[in-house]
PDB file of C-alpha atoms in Angstrom:
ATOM      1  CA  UNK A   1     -26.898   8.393   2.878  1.00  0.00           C
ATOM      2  CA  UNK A   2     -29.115   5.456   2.086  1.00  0.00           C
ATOM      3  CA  UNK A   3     -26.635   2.125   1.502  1.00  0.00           C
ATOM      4  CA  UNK A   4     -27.915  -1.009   0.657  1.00  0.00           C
ATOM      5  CA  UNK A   5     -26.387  -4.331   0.101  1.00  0.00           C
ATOM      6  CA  UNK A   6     -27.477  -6.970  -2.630  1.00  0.00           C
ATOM      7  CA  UNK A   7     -26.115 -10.305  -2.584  1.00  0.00           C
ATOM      8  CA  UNK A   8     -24.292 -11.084  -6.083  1.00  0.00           C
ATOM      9  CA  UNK A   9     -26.422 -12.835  -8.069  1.00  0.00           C
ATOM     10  CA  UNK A  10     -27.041 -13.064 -11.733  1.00  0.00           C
ATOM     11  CA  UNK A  11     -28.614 -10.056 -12.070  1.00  0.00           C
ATOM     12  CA  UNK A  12     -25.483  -7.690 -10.856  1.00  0.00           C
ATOM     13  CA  UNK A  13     -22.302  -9.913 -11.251  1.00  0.00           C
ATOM     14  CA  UNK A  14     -21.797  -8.453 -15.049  1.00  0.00           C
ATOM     15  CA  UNK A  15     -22.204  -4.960 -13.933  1.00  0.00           C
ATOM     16  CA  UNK A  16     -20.332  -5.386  -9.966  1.00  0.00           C
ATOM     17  CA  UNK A  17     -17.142  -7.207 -12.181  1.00  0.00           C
ATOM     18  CA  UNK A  18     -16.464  -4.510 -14.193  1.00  0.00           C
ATOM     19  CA  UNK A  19     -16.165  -2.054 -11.277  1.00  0.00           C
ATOM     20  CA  UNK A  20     -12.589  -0.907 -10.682  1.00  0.00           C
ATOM     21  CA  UNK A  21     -10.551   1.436  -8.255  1.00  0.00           C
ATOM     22  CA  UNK A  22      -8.184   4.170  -9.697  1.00  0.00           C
ATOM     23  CA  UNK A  23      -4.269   2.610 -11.265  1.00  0.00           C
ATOM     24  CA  UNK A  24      -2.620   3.700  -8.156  1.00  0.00           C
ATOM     25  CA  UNK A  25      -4.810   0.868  -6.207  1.00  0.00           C
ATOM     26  CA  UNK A  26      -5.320  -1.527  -8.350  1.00  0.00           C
ATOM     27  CA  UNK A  27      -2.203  -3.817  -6.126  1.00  0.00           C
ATOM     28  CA  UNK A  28      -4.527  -3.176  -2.766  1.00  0.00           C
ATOM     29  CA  UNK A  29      -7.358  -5.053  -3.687  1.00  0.00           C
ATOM     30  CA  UNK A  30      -8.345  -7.921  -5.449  1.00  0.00           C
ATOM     31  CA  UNK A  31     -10.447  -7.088  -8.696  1.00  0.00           C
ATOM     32  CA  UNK A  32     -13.967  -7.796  -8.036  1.00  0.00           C
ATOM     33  CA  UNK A  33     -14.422 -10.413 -11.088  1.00  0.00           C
ATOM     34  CA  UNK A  34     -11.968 -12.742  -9.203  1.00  0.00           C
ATOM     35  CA  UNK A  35     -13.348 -12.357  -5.679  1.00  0.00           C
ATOM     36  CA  UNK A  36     -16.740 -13.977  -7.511  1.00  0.00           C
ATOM     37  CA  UNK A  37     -15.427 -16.632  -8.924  1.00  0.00           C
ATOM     38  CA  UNK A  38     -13.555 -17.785  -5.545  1.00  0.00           C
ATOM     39  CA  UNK A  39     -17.348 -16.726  -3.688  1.00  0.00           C
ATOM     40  CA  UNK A  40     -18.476 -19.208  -6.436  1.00  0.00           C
ATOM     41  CA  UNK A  41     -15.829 -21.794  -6.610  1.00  0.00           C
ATOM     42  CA  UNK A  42     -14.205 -21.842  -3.087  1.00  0.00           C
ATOM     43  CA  UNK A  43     -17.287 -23.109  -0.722  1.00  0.00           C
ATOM     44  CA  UNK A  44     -20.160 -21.816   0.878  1.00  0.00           C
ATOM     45  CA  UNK A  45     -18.576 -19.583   3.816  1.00  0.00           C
ATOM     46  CA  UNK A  46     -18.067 -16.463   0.963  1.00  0.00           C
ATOM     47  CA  UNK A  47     -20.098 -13.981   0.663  1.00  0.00           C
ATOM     48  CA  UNK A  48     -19.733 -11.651  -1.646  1.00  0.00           C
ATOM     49  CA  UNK A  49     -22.344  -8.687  -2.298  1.00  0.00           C
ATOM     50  CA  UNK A  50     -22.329  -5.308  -4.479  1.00  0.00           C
ATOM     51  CA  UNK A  51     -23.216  -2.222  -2.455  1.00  0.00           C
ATOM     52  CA  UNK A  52     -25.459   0.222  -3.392  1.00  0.00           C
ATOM     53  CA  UNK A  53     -26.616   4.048  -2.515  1.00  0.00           C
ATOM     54  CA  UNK A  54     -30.142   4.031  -3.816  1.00  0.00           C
ATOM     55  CA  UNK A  55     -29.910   2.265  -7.006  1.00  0.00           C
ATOM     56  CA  UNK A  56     -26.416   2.818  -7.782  1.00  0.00           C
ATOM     57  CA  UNK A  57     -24.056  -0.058  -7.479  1.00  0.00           C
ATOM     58  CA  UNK A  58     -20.774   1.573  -5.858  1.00  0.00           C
ATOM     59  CA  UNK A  59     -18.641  -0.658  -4.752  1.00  0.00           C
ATOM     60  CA  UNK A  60     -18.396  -4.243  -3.400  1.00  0.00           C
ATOM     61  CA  UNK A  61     -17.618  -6.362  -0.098  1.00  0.00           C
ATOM     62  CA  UNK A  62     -17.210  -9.750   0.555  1.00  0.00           C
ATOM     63  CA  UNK A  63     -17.008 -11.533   4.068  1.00  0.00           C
ATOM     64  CA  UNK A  64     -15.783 -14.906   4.623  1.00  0.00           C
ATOM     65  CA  UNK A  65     -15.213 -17.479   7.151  1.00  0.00           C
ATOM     66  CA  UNK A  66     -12.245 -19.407   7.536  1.00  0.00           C
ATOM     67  CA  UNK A  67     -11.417 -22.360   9.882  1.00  0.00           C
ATOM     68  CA  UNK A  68      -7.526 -22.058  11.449  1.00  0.00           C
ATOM     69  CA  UNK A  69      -5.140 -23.162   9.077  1.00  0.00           C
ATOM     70  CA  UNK A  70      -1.030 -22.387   8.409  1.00  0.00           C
ATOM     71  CA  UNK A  71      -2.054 -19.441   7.254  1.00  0.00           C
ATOM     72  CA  UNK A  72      -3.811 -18.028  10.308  1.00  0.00           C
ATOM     73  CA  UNK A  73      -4.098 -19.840  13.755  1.00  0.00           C
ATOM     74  CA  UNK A  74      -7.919 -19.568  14.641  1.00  0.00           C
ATOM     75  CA  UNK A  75     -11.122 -20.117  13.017  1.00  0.00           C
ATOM     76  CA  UNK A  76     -12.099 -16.261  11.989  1.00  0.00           C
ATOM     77  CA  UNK A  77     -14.605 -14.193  10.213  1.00  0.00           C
ATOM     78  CA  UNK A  78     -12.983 -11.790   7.756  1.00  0.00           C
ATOM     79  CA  UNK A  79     -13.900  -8.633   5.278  1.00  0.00           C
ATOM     80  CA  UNK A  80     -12.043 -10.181   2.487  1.00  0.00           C
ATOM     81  CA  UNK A  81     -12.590  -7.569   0.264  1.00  0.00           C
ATOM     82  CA  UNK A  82     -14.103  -4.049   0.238  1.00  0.00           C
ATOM     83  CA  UNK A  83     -13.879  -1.772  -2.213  1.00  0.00           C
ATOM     84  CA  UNK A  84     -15.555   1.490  -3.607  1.00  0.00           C
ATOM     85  CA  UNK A  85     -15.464   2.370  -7.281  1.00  0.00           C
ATOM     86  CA  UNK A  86     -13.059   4.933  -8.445  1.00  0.00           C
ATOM     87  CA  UNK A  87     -15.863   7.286  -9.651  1.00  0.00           C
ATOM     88  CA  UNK A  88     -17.786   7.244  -6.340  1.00  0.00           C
ATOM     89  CA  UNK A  89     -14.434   7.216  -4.233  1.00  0.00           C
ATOM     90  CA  UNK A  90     -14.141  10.188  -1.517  1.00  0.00           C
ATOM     91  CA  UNK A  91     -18.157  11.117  -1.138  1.00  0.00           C
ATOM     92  CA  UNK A  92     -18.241   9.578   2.200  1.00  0.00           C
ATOM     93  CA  UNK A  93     -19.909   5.980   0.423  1.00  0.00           C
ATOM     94  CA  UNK A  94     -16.994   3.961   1.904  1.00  0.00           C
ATOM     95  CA  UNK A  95     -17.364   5.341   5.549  1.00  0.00           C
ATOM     96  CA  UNK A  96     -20.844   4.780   5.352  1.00  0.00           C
ATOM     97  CA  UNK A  97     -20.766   1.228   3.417  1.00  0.00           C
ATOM     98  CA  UNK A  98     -18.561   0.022   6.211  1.00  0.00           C
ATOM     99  CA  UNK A  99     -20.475   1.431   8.979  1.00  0.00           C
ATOM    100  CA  UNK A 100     -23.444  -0.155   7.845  1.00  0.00           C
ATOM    101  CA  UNK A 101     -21.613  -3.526   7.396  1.00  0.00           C
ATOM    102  CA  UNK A 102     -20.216  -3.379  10.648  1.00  0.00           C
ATOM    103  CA  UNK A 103     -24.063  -3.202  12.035  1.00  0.00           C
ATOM    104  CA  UNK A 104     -24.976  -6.436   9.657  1.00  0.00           C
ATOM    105  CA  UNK A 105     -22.578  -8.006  10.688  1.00  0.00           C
ATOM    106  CA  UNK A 106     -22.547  -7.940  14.367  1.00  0.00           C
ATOM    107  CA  UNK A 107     -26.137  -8.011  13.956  1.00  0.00           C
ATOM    108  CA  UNK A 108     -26.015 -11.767  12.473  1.00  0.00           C
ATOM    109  CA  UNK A 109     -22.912 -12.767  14.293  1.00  0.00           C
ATOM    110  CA  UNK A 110     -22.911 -11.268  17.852  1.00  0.00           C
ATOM    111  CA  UNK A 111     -20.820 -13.468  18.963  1.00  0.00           C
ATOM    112  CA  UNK A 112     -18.090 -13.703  16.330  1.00  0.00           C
ATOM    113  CA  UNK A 113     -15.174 -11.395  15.697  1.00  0.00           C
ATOM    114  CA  UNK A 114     -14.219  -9.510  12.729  1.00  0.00           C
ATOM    115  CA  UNK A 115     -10.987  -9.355  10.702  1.00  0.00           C
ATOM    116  CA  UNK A 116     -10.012  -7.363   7.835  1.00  0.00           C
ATOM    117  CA  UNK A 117      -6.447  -7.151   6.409  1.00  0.00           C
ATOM    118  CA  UNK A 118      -5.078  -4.445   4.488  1.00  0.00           C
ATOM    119  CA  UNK A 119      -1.313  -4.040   2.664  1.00  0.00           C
ATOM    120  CA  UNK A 120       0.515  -2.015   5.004  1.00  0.00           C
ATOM    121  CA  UNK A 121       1.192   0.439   2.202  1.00  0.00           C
ATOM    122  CA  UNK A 122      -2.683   1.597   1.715  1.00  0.00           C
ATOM    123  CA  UNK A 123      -2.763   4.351   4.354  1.00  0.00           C
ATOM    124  CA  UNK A 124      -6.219   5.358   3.007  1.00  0.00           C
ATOM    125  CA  UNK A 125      -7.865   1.822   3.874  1.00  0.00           C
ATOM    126  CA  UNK A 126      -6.150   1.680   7.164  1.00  0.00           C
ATOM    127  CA  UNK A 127      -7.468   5.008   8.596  1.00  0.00           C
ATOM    128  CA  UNK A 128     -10.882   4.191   7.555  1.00  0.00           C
ATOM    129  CA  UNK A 129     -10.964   0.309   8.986  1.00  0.00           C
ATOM    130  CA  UNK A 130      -9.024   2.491  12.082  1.00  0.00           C
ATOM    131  CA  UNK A 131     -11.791   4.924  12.342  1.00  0.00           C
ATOM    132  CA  UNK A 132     -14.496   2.527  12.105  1.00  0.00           C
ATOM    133  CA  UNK A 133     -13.592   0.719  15.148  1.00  0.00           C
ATOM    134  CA  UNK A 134     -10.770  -1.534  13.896  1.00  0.00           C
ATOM    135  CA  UNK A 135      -7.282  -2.097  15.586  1.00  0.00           C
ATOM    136  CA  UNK A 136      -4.122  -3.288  14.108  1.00  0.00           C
ATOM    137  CA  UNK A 137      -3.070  -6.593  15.653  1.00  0.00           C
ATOM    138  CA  UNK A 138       0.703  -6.665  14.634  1.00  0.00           C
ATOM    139  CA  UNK A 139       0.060  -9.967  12.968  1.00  0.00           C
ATOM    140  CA  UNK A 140       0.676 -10.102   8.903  1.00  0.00           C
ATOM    141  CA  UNK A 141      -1.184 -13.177   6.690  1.00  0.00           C
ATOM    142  CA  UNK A 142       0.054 -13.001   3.500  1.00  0.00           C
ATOM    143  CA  UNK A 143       2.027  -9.815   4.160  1.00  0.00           C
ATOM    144  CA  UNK A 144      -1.111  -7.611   5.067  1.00  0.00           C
ATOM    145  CA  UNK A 145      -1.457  -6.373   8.376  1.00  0.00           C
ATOM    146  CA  UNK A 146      -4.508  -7.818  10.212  1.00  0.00           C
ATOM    147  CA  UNK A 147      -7.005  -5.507  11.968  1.00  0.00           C
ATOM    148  CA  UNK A 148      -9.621  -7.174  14.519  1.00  0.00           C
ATOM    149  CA  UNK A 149     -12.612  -4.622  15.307  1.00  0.00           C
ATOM    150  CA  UNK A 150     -13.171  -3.809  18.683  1.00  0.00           C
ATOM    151  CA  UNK A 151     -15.888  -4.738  20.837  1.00  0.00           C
TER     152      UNK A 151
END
């Protein structure tokens, strides 16, 4: 499975916004027109991007860095948001989408950890951040449970 990522831009933001998940997830995860306008109007450390299997826009990540703060006590990398459209959902695209951004990522960062936070009720995101090489911590930021991936 050949998955690409392509950095929201003007010529996918229109198409990438309008992407949803099915009703019974739409309280897990952000919708993707509001995780652009933050990438857009919240600073430079977002970065949001549509992914793709061949030309096909599936789904969407976004990554962000944020220094320590009330919320959280240490400067951390995160997978904000990560999400697979409700058509292309269960054909393997989200296994492979985060396998590949897992790669990326410690690719460019090899240094850095990686978060991602999911609410404790979404079993189905939680298995697949598990099986991908995340743990949960047993910390909660804003009532999601953290995962760190291991090293």
């Amino acid at each position: 499975m050949t998955i690409t990522f392509k950095k929201i831009d003007s010529s996918n933001y229109k198409k990438c916004s309008l992407l949803k998940v099915n009703d019974n997830q739409k309280d897990f995860v952000a919708p993707n027109w509001y995780s652009i306008l933050e990438a857009v109007y919240e600073g430079e450390e977002k970065h949001p991007y549509a992914i793709y299997h061949e030309e096909e826009m599936v789904g969407f990540l976004m990554y962000s860095y944020y220094p320590a703060d009330e919320e959280y006590h240490k400067d951390s990398w995160w997978m904000e948001r990560f999400m697979v459209a409700k058509d292309f959902q269960g054909k393997g695209y989200g296994k492979a989408s985060l396998k590949k951004f897992i790669e990326d990522f410690q690719s460019d960062y090899p240094e850095e950890e990686l978060r991602t936070s999911a609410v404790k009720d979404n079993h189905v995101a939680i298995t697949l951040y598990e099986h991908s090489g995340f743990q949960r911590t047993g910390e909660f930021v804003e009532g999601e449970a953290v995962l760190l991936l291991g090293s």
